[in-house]
Amino acid sequence: MAAMVASGCIEPVAVCEPGADNLREALALAPGLRAVASLDELLALDLDGVVIATPSALHAVQSIEALEAGAAVFCQKPLGRDVGEAAAVVAAARAADRLLGLDLSYRFTEGVRQIGELLSRAALGRLFAIDLTFHNAYGPDKPWFYDKAQAGGGCVMDLGIHLADLALWLTGFPEAEVTDAALYAGGAPLTEGAVEDYAVATVRLGDGVTLRLACSWRLHAGQDAVIEAAFYGAEGGAALRNVGGSFYDFTAEHFRGTARETLALPPDDWGGRAAVDWAERLAAGARFDESAEHFVRTAALLDSIYARARGA
């Protein structure tokens, strides 16, 4: 919200927030902002767009309600708890011809932009391997994350979605087949009804790339976070890596044999760029964008990881 307000491309009108502290912070960001009690009250204001940052179980139903009321939507990830929910939201956006955005914020880091530029001009040669890691030494601080009905899943749904999206987005959303996957909770194989706090998966992309994904909550990682997205080709490699355990500071490097070239360094104020990009497009009159179908492709990959881990 702060980033969108600072961009100057939106006029904030109202906020619905049940948490008293969060509401005070929101109201302080934009003088004149109204506090309302429900989504219905928001939509009654005939808004151009709505930002949805609620527990995951509400994302699809609230996004569809807003779209059907004629508002564009920017939603916190995931768009839905499974591919069916995600597809329903995209279908609603298409039917309403309204802009749909999703907070896949790592796309907007400078390091990812630089790596994307290398891949777009085939500077790494034929890509054959992608290694993705997101370990969080802390678990989420809200109880609903640990309720499968509300969250849809654990660390895969919370963190793995960013990794899966980056890999698919940077490679043009090829077909993806999960060949192996394992989920754990508390160091033991995941049981029915629980959410995973460690996950590992191997994925074969349709263009012959082998993707390895690992993510976790509360892993004994020796630092707050371990985050890496590494891409290896026949003629070079490139990687985005966090600095000193930070969730926000990243370097990006281009590798050739034992040599390395720095592509990006912190600081990089990327956290609100996805929201600002949506707001700028909305202000410019953008309607439904076919690229929203990519949100469904990423959701399908997460579903496949869960299915493979269950042996389905």
GROMACS .gro file of N, CA, C and O in nm, residues 127-183:
model
  228
  127LEU      N    1   2.005  -2.396  -2.197
  127LEU     CA    2   1.976  -2.414  -2.055
  127LEU      C    3   1.941  -2.560  -2.028
  127LEU      O    4   1.865  -2.622  -2.103
  128PHE      N    5   1.999  -2.617  -1.919
  128PHE     CA    6   1.969  -2.756  -1.889
  128PHE      C    7   1.939  -2.781  -1.742
  128PHE      O    8   1.889  -2.888  -1.706
  129ALA      N    9   1.967  -2.685  -1.654
  129ALA     CA   10   1.943  -2.708  -1.511
  129ALA      C   11   1.904  -2.579  -1.441
  129ALA      O   12   1.958  -2.472  -1.470
  130ILE      N   13   1.807  -2.590  -1.349
  130ILE     CA   14   1.766  -2.480  -1.264
  130ILE      C   15   1.759  -2.533  -1.121
  130ILE      O   16   1.694  -2.634  -1.095
  131ASP      N   17   1.828  -2.466  -1.029
  131ASP     CA   18   1.828  -2.504  -0.888
  131ASP      C   19   1.762  -2.391  -0.808
  131ASP      O   20   1.807  -2.276  -0.813
  132LEU      N   21   1.656  -2.425  -0.734
  132LEU     CA   22   1.577  -2.325  -0.662
  132LEU      C   23   1.570  -2.360  -0.514
  132LEU      O   24   1.539  -2.474  -0.478
  133THR      N   25   1.598  -2.263  -0.428
  133THR     CA   26   1.600  -2.286  -0.284
  133THR      C   27   1.537  -2.168  -0.211
  133THR      O   28   1.566  -2.052  -0.244
  134PHE      N   29   1.450  -2.197  -0.114
  134PHE     CA   30   1.397  -2.093  -0.028
  134PHE      C   31   1.373  -2.154   0.110
  134PHE      O   32   1.269  -2.213   0.137
  135HIS      N   33   1.473  -2.142   0.198
  135HIS     CA   34   1.463  -2.191   0.335
  135HIS      C   35   1.443  -2.072   0.428
  135HIS      O   36   1.516  -1.974   0.421
  136ASN      N   37   1.343  -2.082   0.513
  136ASN     CA   38   1.307  -1.978   0.607
  136ASN      C   39   1.325  -2.036   0.748
  136ASN      O   40   1.255  -2.130   0.784
  137ALA      N   41   1.418  -1.982   0.824
  137ALA     CA   42   1.445  -2.035   0.957
  137ALA      C   43   1.332  -2.006   1.055
  137ALA      O   44   1.332  -2.059   1.167
  138TYR      N   45   1.238  -1.925   1.014
  138TYR     CA   46   1.119  -1.897   1.095
  138TYR      C   47   0.997  -1.950   1.021
  138TYR      O   48   0.994  -1.953   0.900
  139GLY      N   49   0.894  -1.985   1.096
  139GLY     CA   50   0.767  -2.016   1.034
  139GLY      C   51   0.681  -1.892   1.031
  139GLY      O   52   0.711  -1.792   1.098
  140PRO      N   53   0.572  -1.892   0.955
  140PRO     CA   54   0.481  -1.778   0.954
  140PRO      C   55   0.427  -1.751   1.095
  140PRO      O   56   0.416  -1.843   1.177
  141ASP      N   57   0.394  -1.625   1.123
  141ASP     CA   58   0.352  -1.587   1.258
  141ASP      C   59   0.201  -1.583   1.275
  141ASP      O   60   0.152  -1.541   1.380
  142LYS      N   61   0.126  -1.629   1.173
  142LYS     CA   62  -0.021  -1.629   1.183
  142LYS      C   63  -0.071  -1.773   1.183
  142LYS      O   64  -0.032  -1.854   1.098
  143PRO      N   65  -0.160  -1.808   1.277
  143PRO     CA   66  -0.204  -1.948   1.290
  143PRO      C   67  -0.266  -2.006   1.164
  143PRO      O   68  -0.254  -2.127   1.140
  144TRP      N   69  -0.332  -1.925   1.081
  144TRP     CA   70  -0.402  -1.982   0.966
  144TRP      C   71  -0.308  -2.046   0.865
  144TRP      O   72  -0.349  -2.133   0.789
  145PHE      N   73  -0.180  -2.005   0.865
  145PHE     CA   74  -0.084  -2.067   0.773
  145PHE      C   75  -0.070  -2.218   0.800
  145PHE      O   76  -0.032  -2.293   0.710
  146TYR      N   77  -0.098  -2.262   0.922
  146TYR     CA   78  -0.079  -2.402   0.960
  146TYR      C   79  -0.208  -2.482   0.950
  146TYR      O   80  -0.210  -2.600   0.987
  147ASP      N   81  -0.312  -2.419   0.902
  147ASP     CA   82  -0.441  -2.484   0.881
  147ASP      C   83  -0.457  -2.510   0.731
  147ASP      O   84  -0.472  -2.417   0.653
  148LYS      N   85  -0.453  -2.636   0.692
  148LYS     CA   86  -0.455  -2.669   0.550
  148LYS      C   87  -0.578  -2.614   0.480
  148LYS      O   88  -0.573  -2.569   0.364
  149ALA      N   89  -0.693  -2.615   0.549
  149ALA     CA   90  -0.816  -2.566   0.488
  149ALA      C   91  -0.806  -2.418   0.454
  149ALA      O   92  -0.861  -2.372   0.354
  150GLN      N   93  -0.736  -2.342   0.536
  150GLN     CA   94  -0.723  -2.199   0.512
  150GLN      C   95  -0.606  -2.166   0.420
  150GLN      O   96  -0.614  -2.074   0.338
  151ALA      N   97  -0.495  -2.241   0.433
  151ALA     CA   98  -0.373  -2.208   0.360
  151ALA      C   99  -0.359  -2.284   0.229
  151ALA      O  100  -0.290  -2.238   0.138
  152GLY      N  101  -0.418  -2.402   0.220
  152GLY     CA  102  -0.404  -2.484   0.100
  152GLY      C  103  -0.281  -2.571   0.101
  152GLY      O  104  -0.274  -2.672   0.031
  153GLY      N  105  -0.184  -2.535   0.179
  153GLY     CA  106  -0.058  -2.608   0.188
  153GLY      C  107   0.038  -2.531   0.276
  153GLY      O  108   0.004  -2.424   0.328
  154GLY      N  109   0.158  -2.584   0.291
  154GLY     CA  110   0.256  -2.522   0.377
  154GLY      C  111   0.360  -2.441   0.302
  154GLY      O  112   0.328  -2.349   0.228
  155CYS      N  113   0.487  -2.479   0.318
  155CYS     CA  114   0.595  -2.398   0.262
  155CYS      C  115   0.594  -2.396   0.109
  155CYS      O  116   0.641  -2.300   0.049
  156VAL      N  117   0.541  -2.499   0.046
  156VAL     CA  118   0.531  -2.497  -0.101
  156VAL      C  119   0.437  -2.385  -0.145
  156VAL      O  120   0.466  -2.308  -0.237
  157MET      N  121   0.322  -2.376  -0.079
  157MET     CA  122   0.223  -2.274  -0.114
  157MET      C  123   0.272  -2.135  -0.076
  157MET      O  124   0.244  -2.036  -0.145
  158ASP      N  125   0.348  -2.124   0.033
  158ASP     CA  126   0.394  -1.995   0.083
  158ASP      C  127   0.520  -1.946   0.014
  158ASP      O  128   0.528  -1.830  -0.027
  159LEU      N  129   0.619  -2.034  -0.002
  159LEU     CA  130   0.749  -1.996  -0.056
  159LEU      C  131   0.777  -2.057  -0.193
  159LEU      O  132   0.831  -1.990  -0.281
  160GLY      N  133   0.741  -2.184  -0.210
  160GLY     CA  134   0.770  -2.253  -0.335
  160GLY      C  135   0.704  -2.187  -0.454
  160GLY      O  136   0.756  -2.194  -0.567
  161ILE      N  137   0.590  -2.121  -0.432
  161ILE     CA  138   0.522  -2.054  -0.543
  161ILE      C  139   0.610  -1.949  -0.608
  161ILE      O  140   0.609  -1.932  -0.730
  162HIS      N  141   0.690  -1.877  -0.527
  162HIS     CA  142   0.780  -1.777  -0.584
  162HIS      C  143   0.886  -1.843  -0.672
  162HIS      O  144   0.917  -1.794  -0.781
  163LEU      N  145   0.941  -1.954  -0.624
  163LEU     CA  146   1.045  -2.023  -0.699
  163LEU      C  147   0.989  -2.082  -0.829
  163LEU      O  148   1.049  -2.067  -0.936
  164ALA      N  149   0.875  -2.150  -0.817
  164ALA     CA  150   0.815  -2.211  -0.935
  164ALA      C  151   0.780  -2.105  -1.038
  164ALA      O  152   0.805  -2.123  -1.159
  165ASP      N  153   0.725  -1.993  -0.993
  165ASP     CA  154   0.689  -1.887  -1.087
  165ASP      C  155   0.813  -1.832  -1.156
  165ASP      O  156   0.810  -1.811  -1.279
  166LEU      N  157   0.920  -1.807  -1.082
  166LEU     CA  158   1.041  -1.752  -1.145
  166LEU      C  159   1.093  -1.845  -1.254
  166LEU      O  160   1.129  -1.800  -1.363
  167ALA      N  161   1.099  -1.975  -1.224
  167ALA     CA  162   1.153  -2.070  -1.321
  167ALA      C  163   1.066  -2.074  -1.446
  167ALA      O  164   1.117  -2.071  -1.559
  168LEU      N  165   0.934  -2.083  -1.428
  168LEU     CA  166   0.844  -2.091  -1.544
  168LEU      C  167   0.843  -1.959  -1.621
  168LEU      O  168   0.847  -1.958  -1.745
  169TRP      N  169   0.836  -1.849  -1.550
  169TRP     CA  170   0.830  -1.717  -1.614
  169TRP      C  171   0.955  -1.687  -1.696
  169TRP      O  172   0.946  -1.639  -1.810
  170LEU      N  173   1.070  -1.718  -1.641
  170LEU     CA  174   1.196  -1.688  -1.710
  170LEU      C  175   1.224  -1.784  -1.826
  170LEU      O  176   1.309  -1.755  -1.910
  171THR      N  177   1.154  -1.895  -1.832
  171THR     CA  178   1.174  -1.991  -1.942
  171THR      C  179   1.055  -1.999  -2.036
  171THR      O  180   1.046  -2.089  -2.119
  172GLY      N  181   0.959  -1.906  -2.023
  172GLY     CA  182   0.849  -1.900  -2.117
  172GLY      C  183   0.735  -1.995  -2.089
  172GLY      O  184   0.658  -2.030  -2.179
  173PHE      N  185   0.720  -2.038  -1.964
  173PHE     CA  186   0.611  -2.126  -1.923
  173PHE      C  187   0.600  -2.253  -2.008
  173PHE      O  188   0.497  -2.280  -2.071
  174PRO      N  189   0.707  -2.335  -2.009
  174PRO     CA  190   0.700  -2.463  -2.081
  174PRO      C  191   0.614  -2.562  -2.003
  174PRO      O  192   0.576  -2.539  -1.888
  175GLU      N  193   0.583  -2.675  -2.064
  175GLU     CA  194   0.518  -2.784  -1.992
  175GLU      C  195   0.610  -2.831  -1.879
  175GLU      O  196   0.733  -2.827  -1.891
  176ALA      N  197   0.550  -2.875  -1.769
  176ALA     CA  198   0.630  -2.914  -1.652
  176ALA      C  199   0.577  -3.045  -1.596
  176ALA      O  200   0.458  -3.056  -1.565
  177GLU      N  201   0.664  -3.144  -1.582
  177GLU     CA  202   0.628  -3.275  -1.526
  177GLU      C  203   0.707  -3.299  -1.399
  177GLU      O  204   0.830  -3.299  -1.400
  178VAL      N  205   0.637  -3.318  -1.288
  178VAL     CA  206   0.704  -3.347  -1.161
  178VAL      C  207   0.739  -3.495  -1.159
  178VAL      O  208   0.652  -3.582  -1.162
  179THR      N  209   0.869  -3.525  -1.153
  179THR     CA  210   0.914  -3.664  -1.157
  179THR      C  211   0.937  -3.721  -1.018
  179THR      O  212   0.937  -3.843  -1.000
  180ASP      N  213   0.957  -3.634  -0.918
  180ASP     CA  214   0.977  -3.682  -0.781
  180ASP      C  215   0.946  -3.568  -0.685
  180ASP      O  216   0.975  -3.452  -0.715
  181ALA      N  217   0.887  -3.600  -0.571
  181ALA     CA  218   0.858  -3.498  -0.471
  181ALA      C  219   0.842  -3.564  -0.335
  181ALA      O  220   0.793  -3.677  -0.325
  182ALA      N  221   0.885  -3.494  -0.231
  182ALA     CA  222   0.868  -3.542  -0.094
  182ALA      C  223   0.835  -3.424  -0.004
  182ALA      O  224   0.892  -3.316  -0.019
  183LEU      N  225   0.742  -3.446   0.088
  183LEU     CA  226   0.699  -3.343   0.181
  183LEU      C  227   0.716  -3.394   0.323
  183LEU      O  228   0.689  -3.511   0.353
   0.00000   0.00000   0.00000
